[in-house]
PDB file of C-alpha atoms and ligand atoms in Angstrom:
ATOM      1  CA  MET A   1     137.960 122.981 117.864  1.00 51.00           C
ATOM      2  CA  ARG A   2     135.895 121.904 120.844  1.00 55.00           C
ATOM      3  CA  VAL A   3     136.299 125.105 122.821  1.00 60.00           C
ATOM      4  CA  GLY A   4     133.487 127.633 122.632  1.00 66.00           C
ATOM      5  CA  ARG A   5     131.048 125.384 120.847  1.00 64.00           C
ATOM      6  CA  PRO A   6     127.492 125.490 122.101  1.00 66.00           C
ATOM      7  CA  VAL A   7     126.413 122.394 123.987  1.00 65.00           C
ATOM      8  CA  LYS A   8     124.936 119.942 121.542  1.00 65.00           C
ATOM      9  CA  ALA A   9     122.056 117.596 122.135  1.00 72.00           C
ATOM     10  CA  LEU A  10     122.870 114.183 123.446  1.00 78.00           C
ATOM     11  CA  PRO A  11     123.875 111.777 120.707  1.00 90.00           C
ATOM     12  CA  GLN A  12     121.514 109.217 119.236  1.00 95.00           C
ATOM     13  CA  PRO A  13     123.599 106.869 117.136  1.00 96.00           C
ATOM     14  CA  LEU A  14     121.812 104.709 114.587  1.00 97.00           C
ATOM     15  CA  CYS A  15     122.663 101.132 113.796  1.00 97.00           C
ATOM     16  CA  ASP A  16     124.583 100.948 110.499  1.00 95.00           C
ATOM     17  CA  TYR A  17     123.062  97.582 109.716  1.00 97.00           C
ATOM     18  CA  CYS A  18     119.332  98.101 110.240  1.00 98.00           C
ATOM     19  CA  GLY A  19     118.991 101.851 110.790  1.00 97.00           C
ATOM     20  CA  ALA A  20     117.341 101.461 114.191  1.00 97.00           C
ATOM     21  CA  LYS A  21     118.152 103.767 117.069  1.00 97.00           C
ATOM     22  CA  ALA A  22     120.853 102.283 119.273  1.00 97.00           C
ATOM     23  CA  VAL A  23     120.143 101.974 122.987  1.00 96.00           C
ATOM     24  CA  LEU A  24     122.603 103.041 125.660  1.00 96.00           C
ATOM     25  CA  ALA A  25     123.243 100.024 127.877  1.00 96.00           C
ATOM     26  CA  ARG A  26     125.205  99.910 131.088  1.00 95.00           C
ATOM     27  CA  PHE A  27     126.789  96.949 132.795  1.00 95.00           C
ATOM     28  CA  ALA A  28     124.125  94.553 134.121  1.00 91.00           C
ATOM     29  CA  ASP A  29     121.370  96.032 131.908  1.00 95.00           C
ATOM     30  CA  GLU A  30     119.463  93.395 129.982  1.00 93.00           C
ATOM     31  CA  ALA A  31     120.842  94.612 126.647  1.00 93.00           C
ATOM     32  CA  TYR A  32     124.448  94.655 127.882  1.00 96.00           C
ATOM     33  CA  PRO A  33     126.428  92.134 125.809  1.00 95.00           C
ATOM     34  CA  TYR A  34     129.373  91.477 128.137  1.00 95.00           C
ATOM     35  CA  ARG A  35     129.555  89.583 131.413  1.00 93.00           C
ATOM     36  CA  ASP A  36     132.016  92.119 132.757  1.00 95.00           C
ATOM     37  CA  ASP A  37     131.987  95.894 132.727  1.00 95.00           C
ATOM     38  CA  HIS A  38     133.376  97.551 129.568  1.00 92.00           C
ATOM     39  CA  GLY A  39     131.704 100.865 130.329  1.00 94.00           C
ATOM     40  CA  PRO A  40     128.514 102.133 128.696  1.00 95.00           C
ATOM     41  CA  LEU A  41     127.778 100.803 125.203  1.00 97.00           C
ATOM     42  CA  TRP A  42     125.430 101.835 122.415  1.00 97.00           C
ATOM     43  CA  VAL A  43     123.726  98.600 121.418  1.00 98.00           C
ATOM     44  CA  CYS A  44     121.479  97.293 118.637  1.00 98.00           C
ATOM     45  CA  THR A  45     120.268  94.015 120.070  1.00 97.00           C
ATOM     46  CA  PRO A  46     118.780  92.459 116.895  1.00 97.00           C
ATOM     47  CA  CYS A  47     122.067  93.026 115.001  1.00 97.00           C
ATOM     48  CA  GLU A  48     124.278  92.113 117.978  1.00 97.00           C
ATOM     49  CA  ALA A  49     126.140  95.310 117.184  1.00 98.00           C
ATOM     50  CA  TRP A  50     127.588  97.798 119.649  1.00 98.00           C
ATOM     51  CA  ILE A  51     130.142 100.528 120.238  1.00 98.00           C
ATOM     52  CA  GLY A  52     131.605 101.983 123.419  1.00 96.00           C
ATOM     53  CA  VAL A  53     132.095 105.548 124.558  1.00 95.00           C
ATOM     54  CA  PRO A  54     135.350 107.231 125.573  1.00 90.00           C
ATOM     55  CA  ALA A  55     136.343 106.432 129.150  1.00 86.00           C
ATOM     56  CA  ARG A  56     135.816 109.969 130.425  1.00 84.00           C
ATOM     57  CA  SER A  57     132.879 110.911 128.230  1.00 82.00           C
ATOM     58  CA  THR A  58     130.040 112.494 130.157  1.00 85.00           C
ATOM     59  CA  ARG A  59     127.744 112.802 127.141  1.00 89.00           C
ATOM     60  CA  ASN A  60     128.156 109.187 126.024  1.00 93.00           C
ATOM     61  CA  VAL A  61     129.335 110.172 122.568  1.00 93.00           C
ATOM     62  CA  PRO A  62     129.943 106.924 120.674  1.00 95.00           C
ATOM     63  CA  LEU A  63     133.553 106.086 119.783  1.00 95.00           C
ATOM     64  CA  GLY A  64     132.494 105.367 116.223  1.00 96.00           C
ATOM     65  CA  ARG A  65     130.042 103.263 114.294  1.00 96.00           C
ATOM     66  CA  LEU A  66     128.200 100.330 115.804  1.00 98.00           C
ATOM     67  CA  ALA A  67     130.111  97.130 115.091  1.00 98.00           C
ATOM     68  CA  ASN A  68     128.680  93.678 114.568  1.00 98.00           C
ATOM     69  CA  ALA A  69     130.642  90.457 115.129  1.00 98.00           C
ATOM     70  CA  ALA A  70     132.400  90.616 111.739  1.00 98.00           C
ATOM     71  CA  LEU A  71     133.472  94.236 112.196  1.00 98.00           C
ATOM     72  CA  ARG A  72     134.592  93.633 115.792  1.00 98.00           C
ATOM     73  CA  ASP A  73     136.736  90.767 114.535  1.00 98.00           C
ATOM     74  CA  ALA A  74     138.219  92.913 111.730  1.00 98.00           C
ATOM     75  CA  LYS A  75     139.002  95.767 114.155  1.00 98.00           C
ATOM     76  CA  SER A  76     140.731  93.323 116.463  1.00 97.00           C
ATOM     77  CA  ARG A  77     142.835  91.942 113.571  1.00 98.00           C
ATOM     78  CA  LEU A  78     143.653  95.470 112.426  1.00 98.00           C
ATOM     79  CA  HIS A  79     144.664  96.390 115.965  1.00 97.00           C
ATOM     80  CA  ASP A  80     147.017  93.384 116.089  1.00 97.00           C
ATOM     81  CA  ALA A  81     148.484  94.255 112.687  1.00 97.00           C
ATOM     82  CA  LEU A  82     149.082  97.851 113.764  1.00 96.00           C
ATOM     83  CA  GLU A  83     150.658  97.220 117.151  1.00 95.00           C
ATOM     84  CA  PRO A  84     154.166  96.346 115.865  1.00 94.00           C
ATOM     85  CA  LEU A  85     154.157  99.591 113.864  1.00 94.00           C
ATOM     86  CA  VAL A  86     152.942 101.470 116.928  1.00 96.00           C
ATOM     87  CA  ALA A  87     155.694  99.945 119.085  1.00 96.00           C
ATOM     88  CA  ALA A  88     158.330 100.880 116.488  1.00 94.00           C
ATOM     89  CA  LYS A  89     156.967 104.416 116.277  1.00 93.00           C
ATOM     90  CA  MET A  90     157.030 104.819 120.058  1.00 96.00           C
ATOM     91  CA  ARG A  91     160.708 103.865 120.110  1.00 96.00           C
ATOM     92  CA  ARG A  92     161.653 105.916 117.072  1.00 94.00           C
ATOM     93  CA  ASP A  93     159.661 109.084 117.772  1.00 93.00           C
ATOM     94  CA  LYS A  94     159.694 108.826 121.598  1.00 95.00           C
ATOM     95  CA  VAL A  95     155.935 109.238 121.811  1.00 95.00           C
ATOM     96  CA  ASN A  96     153.369 107.404 123.910  1.00 96.00           C
ATOM     97  CA  ALA A  97     151.166 104.602 122.617  1.00 94.00           C
ATOM     98  CA  PHE A  98     148.144 106.862 122.229  1.00 92.00           C
ATOM     99  CA  GLU A  99     150.005 109.317 120.021  1.00 95.00           C
ATOM    100  CA  ALA A 100     151.804 106.606 118.062  1.00 96.00           C
ATOM    101  CA  ARG A 101     148.532 104.775 117.395  1.00 95.00           C
ATOM    102  CA  GLY A 102     146.892 108.012 116.276  1.00 95.00           C
ATOM    103  CA  LYS A 103     149.729 108.709 113.849  1.00 94.00           C
ATOM    104  CA  ALA A 104     149.618 105.167 112.492  1.00 95.00           C
ATOM    105  CA  ILE A 105     145.879 105.365 111.857  1.00 96.00           C
ATOM    106  CA  ARG A 106     146.225 108.822 110.302  1.00 95.00           C
ATOM    107  CA  TRP A 107     148.893 107.399 108.001  1.00 95.00           C
ATOM    108  CA  LEU A 108     146.585 104.560 106.979  1.00 96.00           C
ATOM    109  CA  GLY A 109     143.750 106.990 106.349  1.00 96.00           C
ATOM    110  CA  GLU A 110     145.936 109.132 104.097  1.00 96.00           C
ATOM    111  CA  GLU A 111     147.396 106.149 102.242  1.00 96.00           C
ATOM    112  CA  LEU A 112     143.981 104.654 101.582  1.00 97.00           C
ATOM    113  CA  GLY A 113     141.973 107.853 101.148  1.00 97.00           C
ATOM    114  CA  PHE A 114     139.694 107.339 104.147  1.00 96.00           C
ATOM    115  CA  ASP A 115     137.817 110.358 105.403  1.00 91.00           C
ATOM    116  CA  LEU A 116     138.576 110.201 109.140  1.00 93.00           C
ATOM    117  CA  PRO A 117     137.640 113.241 111.241  1.00 91.00           C
ATOM    118  CA  ASN A 118     139.866 111.779 113.937  1.00 91.00           C
ATOM    119  CA  PRO A 119     142.310 108.879 113.887  1.00 93.00           C
ATOM    120  CA  SER A 120     140.244 106.031 115.315  1.00 94.00           C
ATOM    121  CA  ILE A 121     139.772 102.496 114.049  1.00 95.00           C
ATOM    122  CA  HIS A 122     136.220 102.652 115.397  1.00 96.00           C
ATOM    123  CA  LEU A 123     135.256 104.872 112.457  1.00 96.00           C
ATOM    124  CA  LEU A 124     136.250 102.264 109.871  1.00 97.00           C
ATOM    125  CA  SER A 125     133.864 100.007 108.000  1.00 97.00           C
ATOM    126  CA  LEU A 126     134.517  96.302 107.548  1.00 98.00           C
ATOM    127  CA  GLU A 127     135.830  96.929 104.023  1.00 97.00           C
ATOM    128  CA  GLN A 128     138.126  99.686 105.247  1.00 98.00           C
ATOM    129  CA  CYS A 129     139.483  97.449 108.023  1.00 98.00           C
ATOM    130  CA  GLU A 130     140.249  94.709 105.497  1.00 98.00           C
ATOM    131  CA  GLN A 131     141.902  97.239 103.161  1.00 98.00           C
ATOM    132  CA  ALA A 132     143.955  98.595 106.045  1.00 98.00           C
ATOM    133  CA  ILE A 133     145.105  95.131 107.142  1.00 98.00           C
ATOM    134  CA  ALA A 134     146.126  94.277 103.575  1.00 98.00           C
ATOM    135  CA  HIS A 135     147.962  97.602 103.285  1.00 97.00           C
ATOM    136  CA  ILE A 136     149.915  96.996 106.488  1.00 97.00           C
ATOM    137  CA  GLU A 137     150.850  93.487 105.373  1.00 95.00           C
ATOM    138  CA  ALA A 138     152.057  94.827 102.014  1.00 96.00           C
ATOM    139  CA  PHE A 139     153.987  97.583 103.767  1.00 94.00           C
ATOM    140  CA  LYS A 140     155.700  95.085 106.070  1.00 91.00           C
ATOM    141  CA  ALA A 141     156.490  92.756 103.168  1.00 93.00           C
ATOM    142  CA  ALA A 142     158.004  95.617 101.168  1.00 92.00           C
ATOM    143  CA  ARG A 143     160.120  96.582 104.146  1.00 87.00           C
ATOM    144  CA  ARG A 144     161.358  93.047 104.597  1.00 87.00           C
ATOM    145  CA  ALA A 145     162.159  92.840 100.884  1.00 88.00           C
ATOM    146  CA  GLU A 146     164.152  96.062 101.090  1.00 84.00           C
ATOM    147  CA  GLY A 147     166.114  94.520 103.929  1.00 73.00           C
ATOM    148  CA  ALA A 148     166.972  97.994 105.138  1.00 56.00           C
ATOM    149  CA  GLY A 149     165.791 100.282 107.853  1.00 54.00           C
ATOM    150  CA  GLU A 150     164.220  99.223 111.058  1.00 54.00           C
ATOM    151  CA  ARG A 151     162.956  95.675 111.329  1.00 54.00           C
ATOM    152  CA  GLU A 152     159.540  95.135 112.842  1.00 52.00           C
ATOM    153  CA  PRO A 153     159.616  93.054 115.984  1.00 51.00           C
ATOM    154  CA  ARG A 154     158.484  89.505 115.461  1.00 48.00           C
TER     155      ARG A 154
HETATM  156 ZN1   ZN B  20     120.722  97.002 113.938  1.00 88.96          ZN
END
């Protein structure tokens, strides 16, 4: 529960790779890794690792762990693997993409025994992303083999 909690100190995320304190960079700052504005980012420059903050966050709480190139790539592949399931869930359960994505990630976390305080792929490690992608592929293959139920869109 968020309500009623005392105001906490501003976050200081550490880099998972080297342990250094991440720096909050804004668009056009020297440390900012993108040429266009993706909102504020917590950055570890030596590791080329970063993580964003929620769009409406005023305290710049990081979305999850800092991600280097390999983890960013894995999260992007996991996102792509999940989207067909999310689309199917939206149709079936009549929920929006945000809710459907949350349920899909919660399902993955339960299936694979991840400890996720909230359903976000930004909390996953590289290994967990790879496990999750493999799990989704196996799930889809099993579904196809069954030949029953709802087909995933191609
Ligand atoms: Zn680092």
